[in-house]
Tab-separated table of C-alpha atoms in Angstrom:
chain	number	residue	atom	x	y	z
A	1	LYS	CA	67.506	-72.422	-9.930
A	2	ALA	CA	65.604	-72.583	-6.684
A	3	GLY	CA	64.234	-69.257	-5.510
A	4	VAL	CA	64.764	-67.424	-2.260
A	5	THR	CA	63.313	-69.305	0.683
A	6	GLN	CA	62.321	-67.949	4.063
A	7	THR	CA	61.407	-69.732	7.257
A	8	PRO	CA	59.154	-69.724	9.090
A	9	ARG	CA	56.348	-68.381	6.934
A	10	TYR	CA	54.157	-67.356	9.848
A	11	LEU	CA	54.998	-66.572	13.438
A	12	ILE	CA	53.051	-65.363	16.455
A	13	LYS	CA	54.991	-63.979	19.407
A	14	THR	CA	54.189	-61.966	22.489
A	15	ARG	CA	55.647	-58.628	23.502
A	16	GLY	CA	59.065	-58.845	25.047
A	17	GLN	CA	60.036	-62.081	23.331
A	18	GLN	CA	62.678	-62.379	20.675
A	19	VAL	CA	62.493	-63.946	17.239
A	20	THR	CA	64.897	-65.238	14.597
A	21	LEU	CA	63.992	-65.380	10.928
A	22	SER	CA	65.947	-67.268	8.302
A	23	CYS	CA	66.610	-66.644	4.613
A	24	SER	CA	68.332	-68.820	2.021
A	25	PRO	CA	69.297	-66.880	-1.108
A	26	ILE	CA	69.402	-68.058	-4.682
A	27	SER	CA	72.471	-70.176	-5.290
A	28	GLY	CA	75.403	-67.966	-6.234
A	29	HIS	CA	73.905	-64.779	-4.815
A	30	ARG	CA	76.135	-63.307	-2.152
A	31	SER	CA	74.037	-60.282	-1.251
A	32	VAL	CA	71.055	-60.641	1.071
A	33	SER	CA	68.839	-57.741	2.108
A	34	TRP	CA	66.046	-57.613	4.652
A	35	TYR	CA	62.947	-55.441	4.495
A	36	GLN	CA	59.996	-54.761	6.761
A	37	GLN	CA	56.698	-54.190	5.023
A	38	THR	CA	53.649	-52.674	6.708
A	39	PRO	CA	50.519	-51.186	5.115
A	40	GLY	CA	51.312	-47.678	6.343
A	41	GLN	CA	55.065	-47.484	5.740
A	42	GLY	CA	55.526	-49.655	2.683
A	43	LEU	CA	58.795	-51.512	2.182
A	44	GLN	CA	61.464	-50.317	4.587
A	45	PHE	CA	65.074	-51.364	4.322
A	46	LEU	CA	66.578	-53.033	7.376
A	47	PHE	CA	70.067	-54.110	6.292
A	48	GLU	CA	72.104	-55.762	3.594
A	49	TYR	CA	74.760	-58.409	4.006
A	50	PHE	CA	77.417	-59.280	1.494
A	51	SER	CA	80.026	-61.974	2.051
A	52	GLU	CA	79.192	-62.164	5.769
A	53	THR	CA	79.614	-58.399	6.282
A	54	GLN	CA	76.893	-55.850	6.832
A	55	ARG	CA	77.208	-53.499	3.884
A	56	ASN	CA	74.264	-51.164	4.437
A	57	LYS	CA	71.895	-50.431	7.266
A	58	GLY	CA	68.503	-48.752	7.461
A	59	ASN	CA	67.073	-46.613	10.247
A	60	PHE	CA	65.893	-49.291	12.640
A	61	PRO	CA	66.696	-49.568	16.362
A	62	GLY	CA	69.431	-51.854	17.624
A	63	ARG	CA	66.815	-54.479	18.557
A	64	PHE	CA	66.973	-55.482	14.901
A	65	SER	CA	70.122	-57.338	14.003
A	66	GLY	CA	71.281	-59.783	11.412
A	67	ARG	CA	74.089	-61.949	10.245
A	68	GLN	CA	75.185	-63.898	7.219
A	69	PHE	CA	76.920	-67.223	7.105
A	70	SER	CA	79.645	-68.442	4.799
A	71	ASN	CA	77.069	-70.205	2.589
A	72	SER	CA	75.279	-66.822	2.171
A	73	ARG	CA	72.293	-67.881	4.252
A	74	SER	CA	71.171	-65.059	6.488
A	75	GLU	CA	69.305	-64.677	9.743
A	76	MET	CA	67.528	-61.697	11.192
A	77	ASN	CA	66.887	-61.332	14.899
A	78	VAL	CA	64.488	-59.011	16.669
A	79	SER	CA	64.790	-58.780	20.436
A	80	THR	CA	62.296	-57.404	22.949
A	81	LEU	CA	59.431	-57.505	20.489
A	82	GLU	CA	56.937	-54.646	20.386
A	83	LEU	CA	53.428	-54.587	18.945
A	84	GLY	CA	54.666	-52.298	16.173
A	85	ASP	CA	57.029	-55.002	14.943
A	86	SER	CA	54.077	-56.877	13.491
A	87	ALA	CA	54.784	-56.907	9.779
A	88	LEU	CA	55.763	-58.926	6.741
A	89	TYR	CA	59.531	-59.425	6.729
A	90	LEU	CA	60.949	-59.921	3.275
A	91	CYS	CA	64.350	-61.135	2.328
A	92	ALA	CA	65.863	-60.495	-1.103
A	93	SER	CA	69.015	-61.753	-2.747
A	94	ARG	CA	70.967	-60.527	-5.744
A	95	ALA	CA	74.138	-61.213	-7.612
A	96	SER	CA	76.743	-58.705	-6.500
A	97	GLU	CA	77.131	-57.043	-9.870
A	98	TYR	CA	73.418	-56.445	-10.470
A	99	TYR	CA	70.779	-54.369	-8.698
A	100	GLU	CA	67.761	-56.516	-9.466
A	101	GLN	CA	66.690	-58.374	-6.376
A	102	TYR	CA	64.774	-61.608	-6.025
A	103	PHE	CA	62.440	-61.737	-3.074
A	104	GLY	CA	61.425	-64.597	-0.859
A	105	PRO	CA	57.783	-65.197	0.121
A	106	GLY	CA	58.249	-63.423	3.425
A	107	THR	CA	57.653	-64.194	7.080
A	108	ARG	CA	54.463	-62.799	8.531
A	109	LEU	CA	55.208	-61.850	12.142
A	110	THR	CA	52.377	-61.041	14.528
A	111	VAL	CA	53.202	-59.669	17.960
A	112	THR	CA	50.430	-59.835	20.554
B	1	GLU	CA	68.188	-38.130	2.844
B	2	ASP	CA	67.570	-40.257	-0.214
B	3	LYS	CA	63.909	-40.723	-1.056
B	4	VAL	CA	61.605	-42.218	-3.643
B	5	VAL	CA	58.060	-40.926	-4.065
B	6	GLN	CA	55.406	-42.744	-6.028
B	7	SER	CA	52.088	-41.413	-7.250
B	8	PRO	CA	49.288	-41.995	-7.154
B	9	LEU	CA	49.220	-44.114	-4.013
B	10	SER	CA	46.092	-45.850	-5.211
B	11	LEU	CA	44.340	-46.177	-8.547
B	12	VAL	CA	41.152	-47.900	-9.717
B	13	VAL	CA	40.471	-48.293	-13.437
B	14	HIS	CA	38.402	-50.499	-15.713
B	15	GLU	CA	39.742	-53.393	-17.716
B	16	GLY	CA	41.073	-52.185	-21.040
B	17	ASP	CA	42.159	-48.780	-19.750
B	18	THR	CA	45.745	-47.526	-19.968
B	19	VAL	CA	47.446	-46.453	-16.745
B	20	THR	CA	50.576	-44.444	-16.002
B	21	LEU	CA	52.329	-44.811	-12.670
B	22	ASN	CA	54.854	-42.245	-11.545
B	23	CYS	CA	58.063	-42.445	-9.587
B	24	SER	CA	60.228	-39.468	-8.650
B	25	TYR	CA	63.448	-39.667	-6.704
B	26	GLU	CA	66.151	-37.744	-4.895
B	27	VAL	CA	69.220	-39.884	-4.318
B	28	THR	CA	72.924	-39.362	-3.919
B	29	ASN	CA	74.701	-40.458	-7.069
B	30	PHE	CA	71.965	-42.362	-8.843
B	31	ARG	CA	72.925	-45.772	-10.167
B	32	SER	CA	69.747	-47.481	-11.298
B	33	LEU	CA	65.940	-47.458	-11.035
B	34	LEU	CA	63.914	-50.626	-10.714
B	35	TRP	CA	60.220	-51.506	-10.957
B	36	TYR	CA	58.586	-54.425	-9.164
B	37	LYS	CA	55.093	-55.902	-9.103
B	38	GLN	CA	53.758	-57.264	-5.827
B	39	GLU	CA	50.635	-59.360	-5.843
B	40	LYS	CA	49.904	-61.462	-2.800
B	41	LYS	CA	53.382	-61.881	-1.423
B	42	ALA	CA	56.869	-61.396	-2.813
B	43	PRO	CA	57.623	-58.519	-5.204
B	44	THR	CA	58.707	-59.706	-8.624
B	45	PHE	CA	61.156	-57.819	-10.797
B	46	LEU	CA	59.829	-56.006	-13.867
B	47	PHE	CA	62.427	-53.567	-15.219
B	48	MET	CA	65.740	-51.978	-14.474
B	49	LEU	CA	66.564	-48.610	-16.039
B	50	THR	CA	69.941	-46.992	-16.005
B	51	SER	CA	70.055	-44.757	-19.062
B	52	SER	CA	67.831	-41.788	-19.657
B	53	GLY	CA	65.348	-41.845	-22.511
B	54	ILE	CA	65.567	-45.533	-23.326
B	55	GLU	CA	62.262	-47.340	-23.051
B	56	LYS	CA	62.093	-50.826	-21.673
B	57	LYS	CA	59.160	-52.960	-22.809
B	58	SER	CA	57.654	-56.263	-21.826
B	59	GLY	CA	54.337	-57.064	-23.425
B	60	ARG	CA	51.801	-54.464	-22.341
B	61	LEU	CA	54.175	-52.919	-19.795
B	62	SER	CA	56.746	-50.286	-20.595
B	63	SER	CA	58.895	-47.909	-18.615
B	64	ILE	CA	61.122	-44.953	-19.265
B	65	LEU	CA	63.559	-42.950	-17.171
B	66	ASP	CA	64.280	-39.209	-17.215
B	67	LYS	CA	67.526	-38.595	-15.325
B	68	LYS	CA	67.389	-34.870	-15.852
B	69	GLU	CA	63.971	-34.480	-14.236
B	70	LEU	CA	64.588	-37.364	-11.810
B	71	PHE	CA	61.565	-39.479	-12.527
B	72	SER	CA	60.319	-42.603	-14.211
B	73	ILE	CA	56.938	-43.763	-15.451
B	74	LEU	CA	55.492	-47.223	-15.798
B	75	ASN	CA	52.795	-47.628	-18.432
B	76	ILE	CA	50.365	-50.497	-18.656
B	77	THR	CA	48.167	-50.626	-21.759
B	78	ALA	CA	44.972	-52.646	-22.232
B	79	THR	CA	44.875	-53.469	-18.525
B	80	GLN	CA	43.580	-56.823	-17.319
B	81	THR	CA	42.333	-57.914	-13.905
B	82	GLY	CA	45.589	-59.816	-13.477
B	83	ASP	CA	47.436	-56.501	-13.468
B	84	SER	CA	45.889	-55.690	-10.086
B	85	ALA	CA	48.813	-55.414	-7.704
B	86	ILE	CA	51.067	-53.024	-5.848
B	87	TYR	CA	53.719	-51.568	-8.138
B	88	LEU	CA	56.944	-50.649	-6.394
B	89	CYS	CA	59.653	-48.327	-7.604
B	90	ALA	CA	63.167	-48.540	-6.153
B	91	VAL	CA	66.388	-46.616	-6.723
B	92	ALA	CA	69.969	-47.728	-6.111
B	93	ASN	CA	72.429	-45.067	-4.936
B	94	ARG	CA	76.208	-44.768	-4.906
B	95	ASP	CA	76.501	-46.950	-1.803
B	96	ASP	CA	74.551	-49.709	-3.562
B	97	LYS	CA	71.718	-49.036	-1.145
B	98	ILE	CA	68.298	-49.683	-2.668
B	99	ILE	CA	65.506	-47.370	-1.545
B	100	PHE	CA	61.876	-48.254	-2.203
B	101	GLY	CA	58.898	-45.991	-2.638
B	102	LYS	CA	55.645	-46.779	-0.840
B	103	GLY	CA	54.113	-48.220	-3.977
B	104	THR	CA	51.016	-47.634	-6.074
B	105	ARG	CA	48.110	-49.957	-5.391
B	106	LEU	CA	46.406	-50.628	-8.709
B	107	HIS	CA	42.979	-52.240	-8.888
B	108	ILE	CA	41.472	-53.238	-12.225
B	109	LEU	CA	37.692	-53.589	-12.365
B	110	PRO	CA	36.292	-56.214	-14.757
């Protein structure tokens, strides 16, 4: 099976812009979660989508949003970018009946 | 608020040493505890523990869960430089939300 893929892998944006990241889960996985990883805060949960519905949400401002399509692919959007949004954004998928997640390689976002 | 705390945050040992990484948690209606290894990029799954007292093993790595004391340990014996990584502990709660700890950064000296 192909693994989780994320695009783009690297992105440089300026403050105030918006960005959309994409994640394709492992075939058959209906759950997709997004995480932000920074050296100081570790891996922080953004949200989880299951069958096109947001199932769980972390403690991030409304500038962070996501969606999931009928083929389970997911997108994450960040509007009005701030310098503090610079991070590695990881996407993970799992089969609905298991907790073990499979992570994509991540998108490294740099905001200048 | 649910939380997962890992210790130590950082550890440096010599090749051949044995290390023990700790993970304690406070979550609402615990479902499962998971360990991941993160090298350069994506975390990779190591173990999932659901029952107390049952050790999971994979080669030189092993892990055990204590649901009464709310913690888990990850042991690595005869460490190798390839074991250098960040080790992440995560816990799933009753809402199927998975909470990660900040990780232990392990560095193995040759």
